[in-house]
mmCIF file of C-alpha atoms in Angstrom:
data_model
loop_
_atom_site.group_PDB
_atom_site.id
_atom_site.type_symbol
_atom_site.label_atom_id
_atom_site.label_comp_id
_atom_site.label_asym_id
_atom_site.label_seq_id
_atom_site.Cartn_x
_atom_site.Cartn_y
_atom_site.Cartn_z
ATOM 1 C CA MET A 773 62.901 61.497 160.852
ATOM 2 C CA ILE A 774 65.085 61.601 157.291
ATOM 3 C CA ILE A 775 67.261 64.426 156.568
ATOM 4 C CA THR A 776 67.547 65.133 152.849
ATOM 5 C CA ARG A 777 70.062 66.368 151.111
ATOM 6 C CA LYS A 778 68.202 69.526 150.583
ATOM 7 C CA SER A 779 67.570 69.933 154.261
ATOM 8 C CA LEU A 780 71.402 69.503 154.599
ATOM 9 C CA ILE A 781 72.216 72.501 152.184
ATOM 10 C CA PHE A 782 69.707 74.582 153.837
ATOM 11 C CA ILE A 783 70.614 73.910 157.704
ATOM 12 C CA PHE A 784 74.233 74.634 155.877
ATOM 13 C CA ASN A 785 73.561 77.861 154.444
ATOM 14 C CA HIS A 786 71.841 79.480 157.468
ATOM 15 C CA ILE A 787 74.908 78.334 159.614
ATOM 16 C CA LEU A 788 76.888 80.260 157.276
ATOM 17 C CA ASP A 789 73.935 83.258 157.146
ATOM 18 C CA THR A 790 74.404 83.370 160.918
ATOM 19 C CA ILE A 791 78.349 83.270 161.138
ATOM 20 C CA SER A 792 78.154 85.980 158.043
ATOM 21 C CA SER A 793 75.858 88.237 160.180
ATOM 22 C CA MET A 794 77.673 87.672 163.781
ATOM 23 C CA ASN A 795 80.942 88.848 162.031
ATOM 24 C CA LYS A 796 79.546 91.949 160.482
ATOM 25 C CA LEU A 797 78.072 92.570 163.993
ATOM 26 C CA ILE A 798 81.283 92.148 165.263
ATOM 27 C CA LYS A 799 82.786 94.452 163.039
ATOM 28 C CA LYS A 800 80.225 97.139 163.484
ATOM 29 C CA LEU A 801 80.854 97.336 167.337
ATOM 30 C CA ASN A 802 84.644 97.231 166.874
ATOM 31 C CA ASP A 803 84.170 100.438 164.572
ATOM 32 C CA PHE A 804 81.726 102.103 167.497
ATOM 33 C CA ASN A 805 84.871 100.808 169.936
ATOM 34 C CA GLU A 806 87.213 102.651 167.474
ATOM 35 C CA LEU A 807 85.062 105.572 167.344
ATOM 36 C CA VAL A 808 84.564 106.309 171.222
ATOM 37 C CA MET A 809 88.435 104.968 172.075
ATOM 38 C CA PHE A 810 87.011 102.684 174.773
ATOM 39 C CA LYS A 811 90.348 102.187 176.379
ATOM 40 C CA HIS A 812 90.396 105.760 177.342
ATOM 41 C CA SER A 813 87.757 104.912 180.164
ATOM 42 C CA ILE A 814 90.876 104.317 182.197
ATOM 43 C CA PHE A 815 91.156 107.948 182.621
ATOM 44 C CA SER A 816 88.132 108.576 184.550
ATOM 45 C CA LEU A 817 87.243 105.013 185.761
ATOM 46 C CA PRO A 818 89.699 104.741 188.589
ATOM 47 C CA PHE A 819 88.335 108.139 190.395
ATOM 48 C CA ILE A 820 84.914 107.160 189.901
ATOM 49 C CA PHE A 821 85.907 104.773 192.096
ATOM 50 C CA ILE A 822 88.367 105.930 194.941
ATOM 51 C CA ALA A 823 85.691 108.632 195.213
ATOM 52 C CA MET A 824 83.350 106.105 196.385
ATOM 53 C CA ILE A 825 85.525 104.393 198.594
ATOM 54 C CA VAL A 826 86.734 107.192 200.732
ATOM 55 C CA SER A 827 83.078 108.109 200.946
ATOM 56 C CA ALA A 828 81.898 104.524 201.742
ATOM 57 C CA GLN A 829 84.988 104.365 203.755
ATOM 58 C CA GLY A 830 85.619 100.806 202.289
ATOM 59 C CA TRP A 831 83.338 98.772 199.700
ATOM 60 C CA PHE A 832 80.303 100.360 198.569
ATOM 61 C CA GLY A 833 78.336 97.214 197.116
ATOM 62 C CA PHE A 834 78.030 95.085 193.892
ATOM 63 C CA LYS A 835 74.615 97.199 193.258
ATOM 64 C CA LEU A 836 76.773 100.746 193.006
ATOM 65 C CA LEU A 837 79.974 98.807 191.360
ATOM 66 C CA VAL A 838 77.773 97.971 188.270
ATOM 67 C CA LEU A 839 75.682 101.195 187.846
ATOM 68 C CA GLY A 840 78.911 102.942 188.475
ATOM 69 C CA ILE A 841 80.375 101.420 185.376
ATOM 70 C CA MET A 842 77.449 101.567 183.448
ATOM 71 C CA ALA A 843 77.320 105.151 184.599
ATOM 72 C CA ALA A 844 81.161 105.950 183.369
ATOM 73 C CA ILE A 845 80.410 103.803 180.489
ATOM 74 C CA THR A 846 77.310 105.656 179.046
ATOM 75 C CA ALA A 847 78.404 109.209 180.193
ATOM 76 C CA ARG A 848 81.969 108.445 177.665
ATOM 77 C CA ASN A 849 80.170 106.883 175.040
ATOM 78 C CA PHE A 850 77.899 110.033 174.648
ATOM 79 C CA ALA A 851 80.605 112.737 174.715
ATOM 80 C CA MET A 852 82.934 110.964 172.353
ATOM 81 C CA GLY A 853 79.745 109.992 169.959
ATOM 82 C CA PHE A 854 78.921 113.316 170.399
ATOM 83 C CA ASN A 855 81.963 114.752 169.602
ATOM 84 C CA ARG A 856 82.695 112.605 166.857
ATOM 85 C CA PHE A 857 79.663 113.558 165.700
ATOM 86 C CA MET A 858 79.853 117.284 165.763
ATOM 87 C CA ASP A 859 83.601 116.988 164.462
ATOM 88 C CA ARG A 860 83.201 115.095 161.269
ATOM 89 C CA ASP A 861 84.346 117.810 159.116
ATOM 90 C CA ILE A 862 87.250 118.682 161.478
ATOM 91 C CA ASP A 863 88.512 114.980 161.491
ATOM 92 C CA ALA A 864 87.654 114.672 157.670
ATOM 93 C CA LEU A 865 90.745 117.507 157.221
ATOM 94 C CA ASN A 866 92.785 116.351 159.900
ATOM 95 C CA PRO A 867 95.782 113.977 158.747
ATOM 96 C CA ARG A 868 95.726 112.217 162.129
ATOM 97 C CA THR A 869 91.886 111.571 162.730
ATOM 98 C CA ILE A 870 91.248 111.097 158.807
ATOM 99 C CA ASN A 871 91.128 107.457 159.175
ATOM 100 C CA ARG A 872 88.345 107.320 161.870
ATOM 101 C CA PRO A 873 85.335 105.839 161.608
ATOM 102 C CA ASN A 874 83.052 109.019 161.374
ATOM 103 C CA VAL A 875 84.879 110.182 158.741
ATOM 104 C CA ASP A 876 85.923 107.147 156.132
ATOM 105 C CA GLY A 877 82.451 105.750 155.887
ATOM 106 C CA ARG A 878 82.462 103.031 158.374
ATOM 107 C CA LEU A 879 79.815 104.669 160.479
ATOM 108 C CA ASN A 880 77.107 107.100 159.019
ATOM 109 C CA ALA A 881 76.008 110.408 160.993
ATOM 110 C CA LYS A 882 72.737 108.905 161.379
ATOM 111 C CA GLN A 883 74.252 105.841 163.147
ATOM 112 C CA ILE A 884 76.360 107.514 165.108
ATOM 113 C CA PHE A 885 73.513 109.945 166.494
ATOM 114 C CA ILE A 886 71.336 106.899 167.582
ATOM 115 C CA PHE A 887 74.733 105.265 169.595
ATOM 116 C CA THR A 888 75.101 108.998 171.091
ATOM 117 C CA PHE A 889 71.412 109.078 171.840
ATOM 118 C CA LEU A 890 71.023 105.721 173.128
ATOM 119 C CA ASN A 891 73.974 106.359 175.558
ATOM 120 C CA ALA A 892 72.209 110.030 176.916
ATOM 121 C CA LEU A 893 69.005 107.789 177.718
ATOM 122 C CA GLY A 894 71.085 104.891 179.198
ATOM 123 C CA PHE A 895 73.173 107.309 181.520
ATOM 124 C CA ILE A 896 69.899 108.674 182.925
ATOM 125 C CA ALA A 897 68.291 105.608 183.399
ATOM 126 C CA VAL A 898 71.300 104.673 185.507
ATOM 127 C CA ALA A 899 71.454 107.482 187.307
ATOM 128 C CA TYR A 900 67.463 106.899 188.002
ATOM 129 C CA PHE A 901 68.405 103.354 189.561
ATOM 130 C CA VAL A 902 71.244 105.377 191.661
ATOM 131 C CA ASN A 903 69.462 107.998 193.407
ATOM 132 C CA ASP A 904 67.464 111.258 193.145
ATOM 133 C CA LEU A 905 70.172 113.644 192.966
ATOM 134 C CA ALA A 906 72.392 111.323 190.830
ATOM 135 C CA LEU A 907 68.865 111.958 188.214
ATOM 136 C CA TYR A 908 68.805 116.004 189.249
ATOM 137 C CA LEU A 909 72.229 116.021 187.951
ATOM 138 C CA ALA A 910 72.109 113.701 184.877
ATOM 139 C CA ILE A 911 71.183 115.719 182.444
ATOM 140 C CA PRO A 912 73.258 119.043 183.323
ATOM 141 C CA ILE A 913 76.403 116.651 183.375
ATOM 142 C CA LEU A 914 75.305 115.837 179.911
ATOM 143 C CA ILE A 915 75.351 119.015 178.616
ATOM 144 C CA ILE A 916 78.706 119.997 180.341
ATOM 145 C CA ILE A 917 80.511 116.899 178.583
ATOM 146 C CA GLY A 918 78.441 117.635 175.639
ATOM 147 C CA SER A 919 79.710 121.313 175.061
ATOM 148 C CA TYR A 920 83.374 120.222 174.429
ATOM 149 C CA SER A 921 82.866 119.483 170.772
ATOM 150 C CA TYR A 922 82.096 123.372 170.576
ATOM 151 C CA PHE A 923 84.472 125.427 172.396
ATOM 152 C CA LYS A 924 87.616 124.726 169.989
ATOM 153 C CA ARG A 925 85.556 126.317 167.927
ATOM 154 C CA PHE A 926 85.395 129.536 169.531
ATOM 155 C CA SER A 927 87.107 129.232 172.851
ATOM 156 C CA TYR A 928 90.527 128.473 174.098
ATOM 157 C CA PHE A 929 89.238 127.191 176.911
ATOM 158 C CA ALA A 930 88.025 123.904 175.379
ATOM 159 C CA HIS A 931 90.956 122.069 177.416
ATOM 160 C CA ILE A 932 89.704 123.330 180.451
ATOM 161 C CA ILE A 933 86.106 121.985 179.491
ATOM 162 C CA LEU A 934 87.354 118.269 178.791
ATOM 163 C CA GLY A 935 89.045 118.327 182.222
ATOM 164 C CA ILE A 936 86.081 119.769 183.747
ATOM 165 C CA SER A 937 84.188 116.840 182.193
ATOM 166 C CA LEU A 938 86.203 113.854 183.006
ATOM 167 C CA GLY A 939 86.354 116.168 186.645
ATOM 168 C CA LEU A 940 83.301 115.305 187.186
ATOM 169 C CA ALA A 941 83.526 111.748 187.427
ATOM 170 C CA PRO A 942 84.722 111.601 191.460
ATOM 171 C CA ILE A 943 81.141 113.572 192.191
ATOM 172 C CA ALA A 944 79.558 111.229 190.468
ATOM 173 C CA GLY A 945 80.900 108.614 192.123
ATOM 174 C CA VAL A 946 80.282 110.396 195.565
ATOM 175 C CA VAL A 947 76.672 111.256 194.906
ATOM 176 C CA ALA A 948 76.296 107.671 194.256
ATOM 177 C CA VAL A 949 77.552 107.068 197.912
ATOM 178 C CA SER A 950 76.352 109.935 199.737
ATOM 179 C CA GLU A 951 73.537 111.589 198.223
ATOM 180 C CA SER A 952 75.940 114.698 198.552
ATOM 181 C CA ILE A 953 78.946 116.640 197.191
ATOM 182 C CA PRO A 954 81.160 116.882 200.413
ATOM 183 C CA PHE A 955 84.464 119.536 200.562
ATOM 184 C CA TRP A 956 87.143 116.840 199.605
ATOM 185 C CA SER A 957 85.154 115.498 196.373
ATOM 186 C CA ILE A 958 85.516 119.043 194.795
ATOM 187 C CA LEU A 959 89.585 119.153 195.782
ATOM 188 C CA LEU A 960 89.908 115.747 194.106
ATOM 189 C CA SER A 961 87.527 116.742 191.020
ATOM 190 C CA ILE A 962 89.230 120.159 190.476
ATOM 191 C CA GLY A 963 92.985 118.042 190.546
ATOM 192 C CA VAL A 964 91.140 115.511 187.704
ATOM 193 C CA MET A 965 90.031 118.518 185.725
ATOM 194 C CA PHE A 966 93.869 120.221 186.085
ATOM 195 C CA TRP A 967 95.371 116.843 185.144
ATOM 196 C CA VAL A 968 93.176 116.325 182.153
ATOM 197 C CA ALA A 969 93.411 119.787 180.876
ATOM 198 C CA GLY A 970 97.084 119.466 181.052
ATOM 199 C CA PHE A 971 97.739 116.330 179.535
ATOM 200 C CA ASP A 972 95.333 117.460 176.585
ATOM 201 C CA LEU A 973 97.694 120.344 176.199
ATOM 202 C CA LEU A 974 100.655 117.910 175.395
ATOM 203 C CA TYR A 975 98.478 115.692 173.364
ATOM 204 C CA SER A 976 97.170 118.734 171.651
ATOM 205 C CA LEU A 977 100.733 119.639 170.407
ATOM 206 C CA GLN A 978 100.346 117.066 167.797
ATOM 207 C CA ASP A 979 97.342 119.471 165.649
ATOM 208 C CA ILE A 980 99.102 122.813 166.026
ATOM 209 C CA GLU A 981 99.332 123.235 162.120
ATOM 210 C CA VAL A 982 95.742 122.301 161.357
ATOM 211 C CA ASP A 983 94.208 124.020 164.141
ATOM 212 C CA LYS A 984 95.616 127.586 162.496
ATOM 213 C CA LYS A 985 94.983 125.870 159.127
ATOM 214 C CA LEU A 986 91.640 125.364 160.236
ATOM 215 C CA GLY A 987 91.027 128.531 162.559
ATOM 216 C CA LEU A 988 90.394 126.114 165.693
ATOM 217 C CA HIS A 989 90.988 127.367 169.219
ATOM 218 C CA SER A 990 93.554 125.645 170.919
ATOM 219 C CA ILE A 991 96.399 127.087 173.535
ATOM 220 C CA PRO A 992 99.031 125.313 171.356
ATOM 221 C CA SER A 993 97.959 126.859 167.889
ATOM 222 C CA LYS A 994 97.548 130.237 170.141
ATOM 223 C CA PHE A 995 100.839 130.457 172.399
ATOM 224 C CA GLY A 996 102.983 128.155 170.490
ATOM 225 C CA VAL A 997 104.582 124.907 171.630
ATOM 226 C CA GLN A 998 107.130 126.472 174.725
ATOM 227 C CA LYS A 999 104.419 128.331 176.528
ATOM 228 C CA THR A 1000 101.718 125.558 176.044
ATOM 229 C CA MET A 1001 104.341 122.849 177.756
ATOM 230 C CA LEU A 1002 104.577 126.005 180.482
ATOM 231 C CA PHE A 1003 100.874 125.686 180.961
ATOM 232 C CA SER A 1004 100.737 121.945 180.769
ATOM 233 C CA LYS A 1005 103.306 122.132 183.801
ATOM 234 C CA ILE A 1006 100.973 124.493 185.696
ATOM 235 C CA PHE A 1007 98.454 122.312 185.300
ATOM 236 C CA HIS A 1008 99.895 119.311 186.541
ATOM 237 C CA ILE A 1009 101.210 121.335 189.621
ATOM 238 C CA LEU A 1010 97.895 122.358 190.566
ATOM 239 C CA THR A 1011 96.726 119.303 190.275
ATOM 240 C CA ILE A 1012 99.336 117.620 192.818
ATOM 241 C CA ALA A 1013 98.152 120.491 195.269
ATOM 242 C CA PHE A 1014 95.045 119.746 194.844
ATOM 243 C CA TRP A 1015 95.071 115.842 195.353
ATOM 244 C CA LEU A 1016 97.318 116.721 198.568
ATOM 245 C CA LEU A 1017 94.289 118.882 199.984
ATOM 246 C CA PHE A 1018 91.724 115.668 198.730
ATOM 247 C CA VAL A 1019 93.835 113.857 200.886
ATOM 248 C CA VAL A 1020 93.879 116.484 204.024
ATOM 249 C CA PHE A 1021 90.307 116.824 203.842
ATOM 250 C CA SER A 1022 89.220 113.583 203.190
ATOM 251 C CA ASP A 1023 91.402 112.333 206.449
ATOM 252 C CA SER A 1024 92.860 109.694 204.272
ATOM 253 C CA SER A 1025 96.518 108.329 205.742
ATOM 254 C CA TYR A 1026 99.957 107.274 204.408
ATOM 255 C CA PHE A 1027 98.665 104.993 201.526
ATOM 256 C CA ALA A 1028 97.037 108.268 200.230
ATOM 257 C CA TYR A 1029 100.144 110.594 200.727
ATOM 258 C CA LEU A 1030 102.109 108.134 198.516
ATOM 259 C CA ALA A 1031 99.643 107.882 195.795
ATOM 260 C CA VAL A 1032 99.879 111.771 195.415
ATOM 261 C CA ILE A 1033 104.034 111.509 195.614
ATOM 262 C CA LEU A 1034 103.721 109.091 193.289
ATOM 263 C CA SER A 1035 101.340 110.599 190.557
ATOM 264 C CA ALA A 1036 103.852 114.314 191.094
ATOM 265 C CA LEU A 1037 106.466 111.399 189.626
ATOM 266 C CA MET A 1038 104.770 110.036 187.173
ATOM 267 C CA LEU A 1039 103.361 113.725 185.975
ATOM 268 C CA SER A 1040 107.368 114.848 186.194
ATOM 269 C CA TYR A 1041 108.352 111.695 183.807
ATOM 270 C CA GLU A 1042 105.362 112.417 181.530
ATOM 271 C CA HIS A 1043 107.005 116.084 180.840
ATOM 272 C CA TYR A 1044 110.285 114.730 180.595
ATOM 273 C CA LEU A 1045 109.094 112.349 177.845
ATOM 274 C CA VAL A 1046 107.319 115.293 175.890
ATOM 275 C CA ASN A 1047 110.330 117.353 176.148
ATOM 276 C CA LYS A 1048 112.979 114.768 174.924
ATOM 277 C CA ASP A 1049 110.938 113.699 172.005
ATOM 278 C CA PHE A 1050 107.397 115.199 170.333
ATOM 279 C CA ARG A 1051 107.201 111.829 169.035
ATOM 280 C CA LYS A 1052 106.372 110.218 172.432
ATOM 281 C CA ILE A 1053 103.735 112.374 172.963
ATOM 282 C CA ASP A 1054 101.387 109.038 172.925
ATOM 283 C CA LYS A 1055 103.259 107.239 175.268
ATOM 284 C CA ALA A 1056 103.026 110.081 177.861
ATOM 285 C CA PHE A 1057 99.673 110.274 176.811
ATOM 286 C CA PHE A 1058 98.271 106.904 177.200
ATOM 287 C CA THR A 1059 100.646 105.068 178.989
ATOM 288 C CA VAL A 1060 101.747 107.304 181.942
ATOM 289 C CA ASN A 1061 98.352 108.657 182.909
ATOM 290 C CA GLY A 1062 96.731 105.403 182.586
ATOM 291 C CA TYR A 1063 99.059 103.948 184.889
ATOM 292 C CA LEU A 1064 98.623 106.857 187.462
ATOM 293 C CA GLY A 1065 94.775 106.640 187.874
ATOM 294 C CA ILE A 1066 94.923 102.988 188.525
ATOM 295 C CA LEU A 1067 98.026 103.306 190.721
ATOM 296 C CA PHE A 1068 96.078 105.781 192.613
ATOM 297 C CA PHE A 1069 93.037 103.856 192.887
ATOM 298 C CA ILE A 1070 94.916 100.746 193.971
ATOM 299 C CA LEU A 1071 96.639 103.045 197.106
ATOM 300 C CA ILE A 1072 93.586 104.833 197.996
ATOM 301 C CA VAL A 1073 92.304 100.745 198.330
ATOM 302 C CA LEU A 1074 95.055 100.165 200.955
ATOM 303 C CA ASP A 1075 94.411 103.654 202.488
ATOM 304 C CA ASN A 1076 90.843 102.471 203.563
ATOM 305 C CA ILE A 1077 91.814 98.881 204.268
ATOM 306 C CA PHE A 1078 94.483 99.545 206.220
ATOM 307 C CA PHE A 1079 93.483 102.833 207.908
ATOM 308 C CA VAL A 1080 89.939 103.136 208.283
#
């Protein structure tokens, strides 16, 4: 077979086109990654698996591991995609969010809607393969986690709704393993709800002036900085209280108690950072809370290795 100069040029151009297409695809995937802030999955994933480990009293199997990860990713992608779709007008007026992909033209409304819709379908499909109760709860869960985008337009309870959305993670985890909702999982979920609502209050301090200007309902814009920080402290005290009750009612042992103690110390440090310097809100929000979930998970794993 003779390879002509024309054939070589064709092959070379085809390779260049393929590379160009791959680069465009990678760029688009990065835009969607930035849209949903995938790294924030670190807040919910540990508590899904904490509930699964406690429910199974140890290892729950590779099938549920894969399904649990897929459920967490699709649910969060739906929630964030829907939020970014609904908040295009708000984000365009906020200096902190003006460079997001849903605002600066990198992703248009149609692309975001399709992405959100496909993730909703993906979540329902995953629930189908988990068990009947998971499937029955799939659509109500999607409605709850999608409602956050509306609440901040008319209610100061938006922070609680966000907390409830992530607080559903342990419920989803225990349903996947036992197809039931034991009392200890509700306590764990309420703790997660107050944890998330508490650090969301701190994070919202960045947008006080914008919220006031746009007429959005947030606790910081309504009650001011000091009361918001007080509410956040109260929420995090309740977090520790409910997590302690979770340990008691789940018959967990020493490592689980240690997880609660260390969580209390880390939340105290988070408030120390914000009190000291508002510019450290990002560090308090991402770093401290991210490590908290991972550490809690590791200690629950150890608790189930040595004391079950």
